[in-house]
Short mmCIF file of C-alpha atoms in Angstrom, two decimals:
data_model
loop_
_atom_site.label_atom_id
_atom_site.label_comp_id
_atom_site.label_asym_id
_atom_site.label_seq_id
_atom_site.Cartn_x
_atom_site.Cartn_y
_atom_site.Cartn_z
CA UNK A 1 118.35 105.95 135.57
CA UNK A 2 115.80 104.93 138.20
CA UNK A 3 112.94 104.17 135.84
CA UNK A 4 109.81 102.39 136.97
CA UNK A 5 107.32 101.05 134.45
CA UNK A 6 103.74 99.91 134.87
CA UNK A 7 101.70 97.71 132.61
CA UNK A 8 99.08 98.16 131.40
CA UNK A 9 98.68 101.93 131.36
CA UNK A 10 94.93 101.62 130.93
CA UNK A 11 92.58 98.70 131.40
CA UNK A 12 88.84 98.29 131.20
CA UNK A 13 87.30 95.18 132.70
CA UNK A 14 83.87 93.86 133.49
CA UNK A 15 82.52 93.68 137.00
CA UNK A 16 83.43 90.40 138.67
CA UNK A 17 86.63 89.78 136.73
CA UNK A 18 90.21 90.10 137.98
CA UNK A 19 92.90 92.41 136.69
CA UNK A 20 96.66 92.20 137.17
CA UNK A 21 98.90 95.26 137.11
CA UNK A 22 102.66 94.91 136.84
CA UNK A 23 105.26 97.25 138.28
CA UNK A 24 108.89 96.90 137.20
CA UNK A 25 112.06 98.68 138.17
CA UNK A 26 113.97 98.77 134.90
CA UNK A 27 117.48 99.75 135.85
CA UNK A 28 117.78 99.15 139.57
CA UNK A 29 116.91 96.61 142.20
CA UNK A 30 114.03 97.53 144.46
CA UNK A 31 114.06 96.38 148.05
CA UNK A 32 110.60 97.72 148.63
CA UNK A 33 107.71 98.55 146.36
CA UNK A 34 104.66 100.55 147.29
CA UNK A 35 101.18 100.55 145.80
CA UNK A 36 99.05 103.67 145.88
CA UNK A 37 95.57 104.57 144.79
CA UNK A 38 94.74 108.03 143.56
CA UNK A 39 91.20 109.31 143.30
CA UNK A 40 90.32 112.21 141.00
CA UNK A 41 91.60 115.51 142.32
CA UNK A 42 92.88 113.84 145.47
CA UNK A 43 96.15 112.73 146.88
CA UNK A 44 97.80 109.36 146.75
CA UNK A 45 96.60 106.86 149.30
CA UNK A 46 99.08 104.18 150.28
CA UNK A 47 97.50 100.76 149.91
CA UNK A 48 100.35 98.44 150.78
CA UNK A 49 104.08 98.03 151.14
CA UNK A 50 105.78 94.97 149.74
CA UNK A 51 109.26 93.65 150.32
CA UNK A 52 110.79 91.14 147.98
CA UNK A 53 110.15 87.59 149.08
CA UNK A 54 107.80 88.41 151.93
CA UNK A 55 104.12 89.15 152.42
CA UNK A 56 102.87 92.64 151.75
CA UNK A 57 101.87 94.92 154.59
CA UNK A 58 98.47 96.44 153.97
CA UNK A 59 97.23 99.77 155.27
CA UNK A 60 94.20 99.89 157.46
CA UNK A 61 90.99 99.55 155.50
CA UNK A 62 92.59 97.89 152.46
CA UNK A 63 91.27 94.38 151.84
CA UNK A 64 94.22 92.07 151.32
CA UNK A 65 92.05 89.35 149.80
CA UNK A 66 90.79 91.78 147.21
CA UNK A 67 94.06 93.48 146.36
CA UNK A 68 96.61 90.70 146.03
CA UNK A 69 100.21 91.82 145.95
CA UNK A 70 103.12 89.67 144.90
CA UNK A 71 106.73 90.81 144.99
CA UNK A 72 108.50 87.86 143.45
CA UNK A 73 111.79 89.51 142.54
CA UNK A 74 113.81 92.65 143.16
CA UNK A 75 112.48 94.16 139.93
CA UNK A 76 108.85 93.07 139.77
CA UNK A 77 105.75 93.51 141.88
CA UNK A 78 102.19 92.78 140.81
CA UNK A 79 98.84 94.00 142.09
CA UNK A 80 95.81 91.88 141.27
CA UNK A 81 92.39 93.37 141.79
CA UNK A 82 90.13 90.38 142.31
CA UNK A 83 86.38 90.34 141.60
CA UNK A 84 86.53 93.95 140.53
CA UNK A 85 83.59 96.28 141.06
CA UNK A 86 82.90 99.74 139.65
CA UNK A 87 84.01 101.33 142.93
CA UNK A 88 87.46 99.86 142.32
CA UNK A 89 87.83 102.13 139.30
CA UNK A 90 90.76 104.37 140.04
CA UNK A 91 94.33 105.33 139.16
CA UNK A 92 96.80 102.86 140.66
CA UNK A 93 100.40 103.94 141.06
CA UNK A 94 103.41 101.95 142.16
CA UNK A 95 106.73 103.17 143.41
CA UNK A 96 110.00 101.46 144.15
CA UNK A 97 112.76 102.15 146.61
CA UNK A 98 116.23 101.19 145.55
CA UNK A 99 118.39 98.86 147.59
CA UNK A 100 120.93 101.67 147.83
CA UNK A 101 118.50 104.38 149.00
CA UNK A 102 116.90 104.67 152.41
CA UNK A 103 114.11 107.05 151.53
CA UNK A 104 113.86 107.98 147.86
CA UNK A 105 111.01 106.40 145.91
CA UNK A 106 110.71 106.29 142.13
CA UNK A 107 107.21 106.29 140.74
CA UNK A 108 105.64 104.47 137.85
CA UNK A 109 103.38 106.31 135.41
CA UNK A 110 100.23 104.76 136.83
CA UNK A 111 97.48 102.46 135.58
CA UNK A 112 93.97 103.71 134.94
CA UNK A 113 91.48 100.95 135.85
CA UNK A 114 87.87 101.25 134.77
CA UNK A 115 85.41 98.59 135.87
CA UNK A 116 82.15 98.50 133.94
CA UNK B 1 100.45 109.89 162.99
CA UNK B 2 102.29 111.82 160.32
CA UNK B 3 100.41 114.28 158.14
CA UNK B 4 101.03 116.89 155.46
CA UNK B 5 98.87 119.92 154.81
CA UNK B 6 99.30 121.97 151.68
CA UNK B 7 97.36 124.88 150.31
CA UNK B 8 94.26 124.09 148.36
CA UNK B 9 94.23 124.80 144.68
CA UNK B 10 93.80 125.37 141.95
CA UNK B 11 96.31 128.16 141.58
CA UNK B 12 96.32 130.17 138.36
CA UNK B 13 99.21 132.49 137.60
CA UNK B 14 100.41 134.50 134.66
CA UNK B 15 103.73 133.60 133.10
CA UNK B 16 106.71 135.08 134.98
CA UNK B 17 104.70 135.51 138.20
CA UNK B 18 106.08 134.48 141.59
CA UNK B 19 104.87 131.17 142.97
CA UNK B 20 104.46 130.05 146.57
CA UNK B 21 102.74 126.83 147.56
CA UNK B 22 102.54 126.43 151.32
CA UNK B 23 103.18 123.12 153.01
CA UNK B 24 103.24 122.25 156.71
CA UNK B 25 103.72 118.89 158.33
CA UNK B 26 103.41 116.96 161.57
CA UNK B 27 105.69 114.04 162.27
CA UNK B 28 106.78 112.04 165.26
CA UNK B 29 110.38 111.62 164.18
CA UNK B 30 112.82 113.55 162.00
CA UNK B 31 111.37 113.26 158.53
CA UNK B 32 112.79 113.94 155.13
CA UNK B 33 110.68 116.33 153.08
CA UNK B 34 109.89 116.24 149.38
CA UNK B 35 108.09 118.04 146.63
CA UNK B 36 106.80 115.86 143.80
CA UNK B 37 105.34 117.10 140.53
CA UNK B 38 102.80 115.31 138.35
CA UNK B 39 102.47 116.58 134.81
CA UNK B 40 99.23 115.81 132.95
CA UNK B 41 99.01 112.13 132.08
CA UNK B 42 102.30 111.25 133.74
CA UNK B 43 103.51 109.71 136.99
CA UNK B 44 104.98 111.56 139.93
CA UNK B 45 108.50 112.91 139.60
CA UNK B 46 110.68 114.02 142.45
CA UNK B 47 111.18 117.77 142.15
CA UNK B 48 113.35 118.45 145.18
CA UNK B 49 114.07 117.20 148.65
CA UNK B 50 115.58 118.16 151.99
CA UNK B 51 116.66 115.68 154.62
CA UNK B 52 117.36 117.83 157.67
CA UNK B 53 116.46 121.14 159.25
CA UNK B 54 117.60 124.28 157.39
CA UNK B 55 118.43 122.30 154.25
CA UNK B 56 117.32 123.96 151.03
CA UNK B 57 116.23 121.78 148.15
CA UNK B 58 116.32 123.26 144.68
CA UNK B 59 115.71 122.14 141.12
CA UNK B 60 114.54 123.75 137.86
CA UNK B 61 114.26 127.15 139.56
CA UNK B 62 112.09 125.80 142.38
CA UNK B 63 113.25 126.04 145.99
CA UNK B 64 112.03 124.91 149.39
CA UNK B 65 113.66 125.22 152.80
CA UNK B 66 113.13 122.72 155.62
CA UNK B 67 111.97 124.85 158.57
CA UNK B 68 111.78 122.77 161.70
CA UNK B 69 110.68 125.65 163.92
CA UNK B 70 107.58 126.26 161.82
CA UNK B 71 107.29 122.66 160.53
CA UNK B 72 107.07 124.00 157.01
CA UNK B 73 108.49 123.27 153.56
CA UNK B 74 107.01 125.93 151.28
CA UNK B 75 107.68 125.66 147.55
CA UNK B 76 108.74 128.82 145.70
CA UNK B 77 109.71 129.84 142.21
CA UNK B 78 110.57 133.34 141.16
CA UNK B 79 109.22 133.25 137.62
CA UNK B 80 106.86 130.49 136.50
CA UNK B 81 106.49 129.25 132.95
CA UNK B 82 103.59 127.67 131.11
CA UNK B 83 105.50 124.38 131.23
CA UNK B 84 105.31 124.44 135.04
CA UNK B 85 101.58 123.74 134.87
CA UNK B 86 101.12 120.55 136.86
CA UNK B 87 99.98 119.19 140.20
CA UNK B 88 102.48 119.61 143.02
CA UNK B 89 102.55 117.29 146.04
CA UNK B 90 104.33 117.94 149.30
CA UNK B 91 105.38 114.76 151.09
CA UNK B 92 107.36 113.49 154.03
CA UNK B 93 109.17 110.26 154.67
CA UNK B 94 109.56 109.00 158.18
CA UNK B 95 110.86 105.67 159.31
CA UNK B 96 107.80 104.04 160.82
CA UNK B 97 110.10 101.82 162.84
CA UNK B 98 110.14 98.95 160.38
CA UNK B 99 112.58 100.64 158.03
CA UNK B 100 109.91 101.09 155.39
CA UNK B 101 110.22 104.90 155.05
CA UNK B 102 106.69 105.32 153.83
CA UNK B 103 105.72 108.55 152.13
CA UNK B 104 102.86 110.64 153.44
CA UNK B 105 101.45 113.01 150.83
CA UNK B 106 99.55 116.24 150.95
CA UNK B 107 96.44 116.53 148.81
CA UNK B 108 98.21 118.21 145.94
CA UNK B 109 97.95 121.70 144.47
CA UNK B 110 97.11 122.15 140.83
CA UNK B 111 99.01 124.98 139.19
CA UNK B 112 97.96 126.49 135.89
CA UNK B 113 100.21 129.06 134.26
CA UNK B 114 98.69 131.16 131.50
CA UNK B 115 100.68 133.01 128.84
#
């Protein structure tokens, strides 16, 4: 149980285009979903926290107009990177916290974004 | 704010060697502590956790004890295997006041186990 999927696993896009990444909790309902960014050989950096049906809370320094987050249901959150640039190339990871759990997060496998 | 400091890697060990990865933390509240493991090409998986002082988390031969007096949560395994090669992240979860229980991660320690 407690499986989180991400789609796509890898995506290459041209500079200036937008890319949408989906995060789904497959067998549980997620009150809260988190989006992280991981740079090579570095830790995960929390980008934003989203609660179903409300606006995401972005961490300091993360542009909310560039990284659009939608959490439309208890099993789906999306991250859209708008007007992507090469510096947006990174590994994006989502996690979900179950309605029944106060602290445990389940992580997706990540999405490798490359902007050319 | 909250922070997690773990030993820098990479760590290279021979099979059956003893493993210790140090982790210390600072937190304003009473956090829960975690070790996550990331195998090559995969997402993070929870390895073990401890939710209060003196708790010991254990899984797959790995152990870590929540030490409030030293604010530490060191990961240990008595005999590592090649299949343990991965990146290990220490993390804490603290209620920021909004009930979000965000995770704060250390930088990760890459472990390579050679036959």
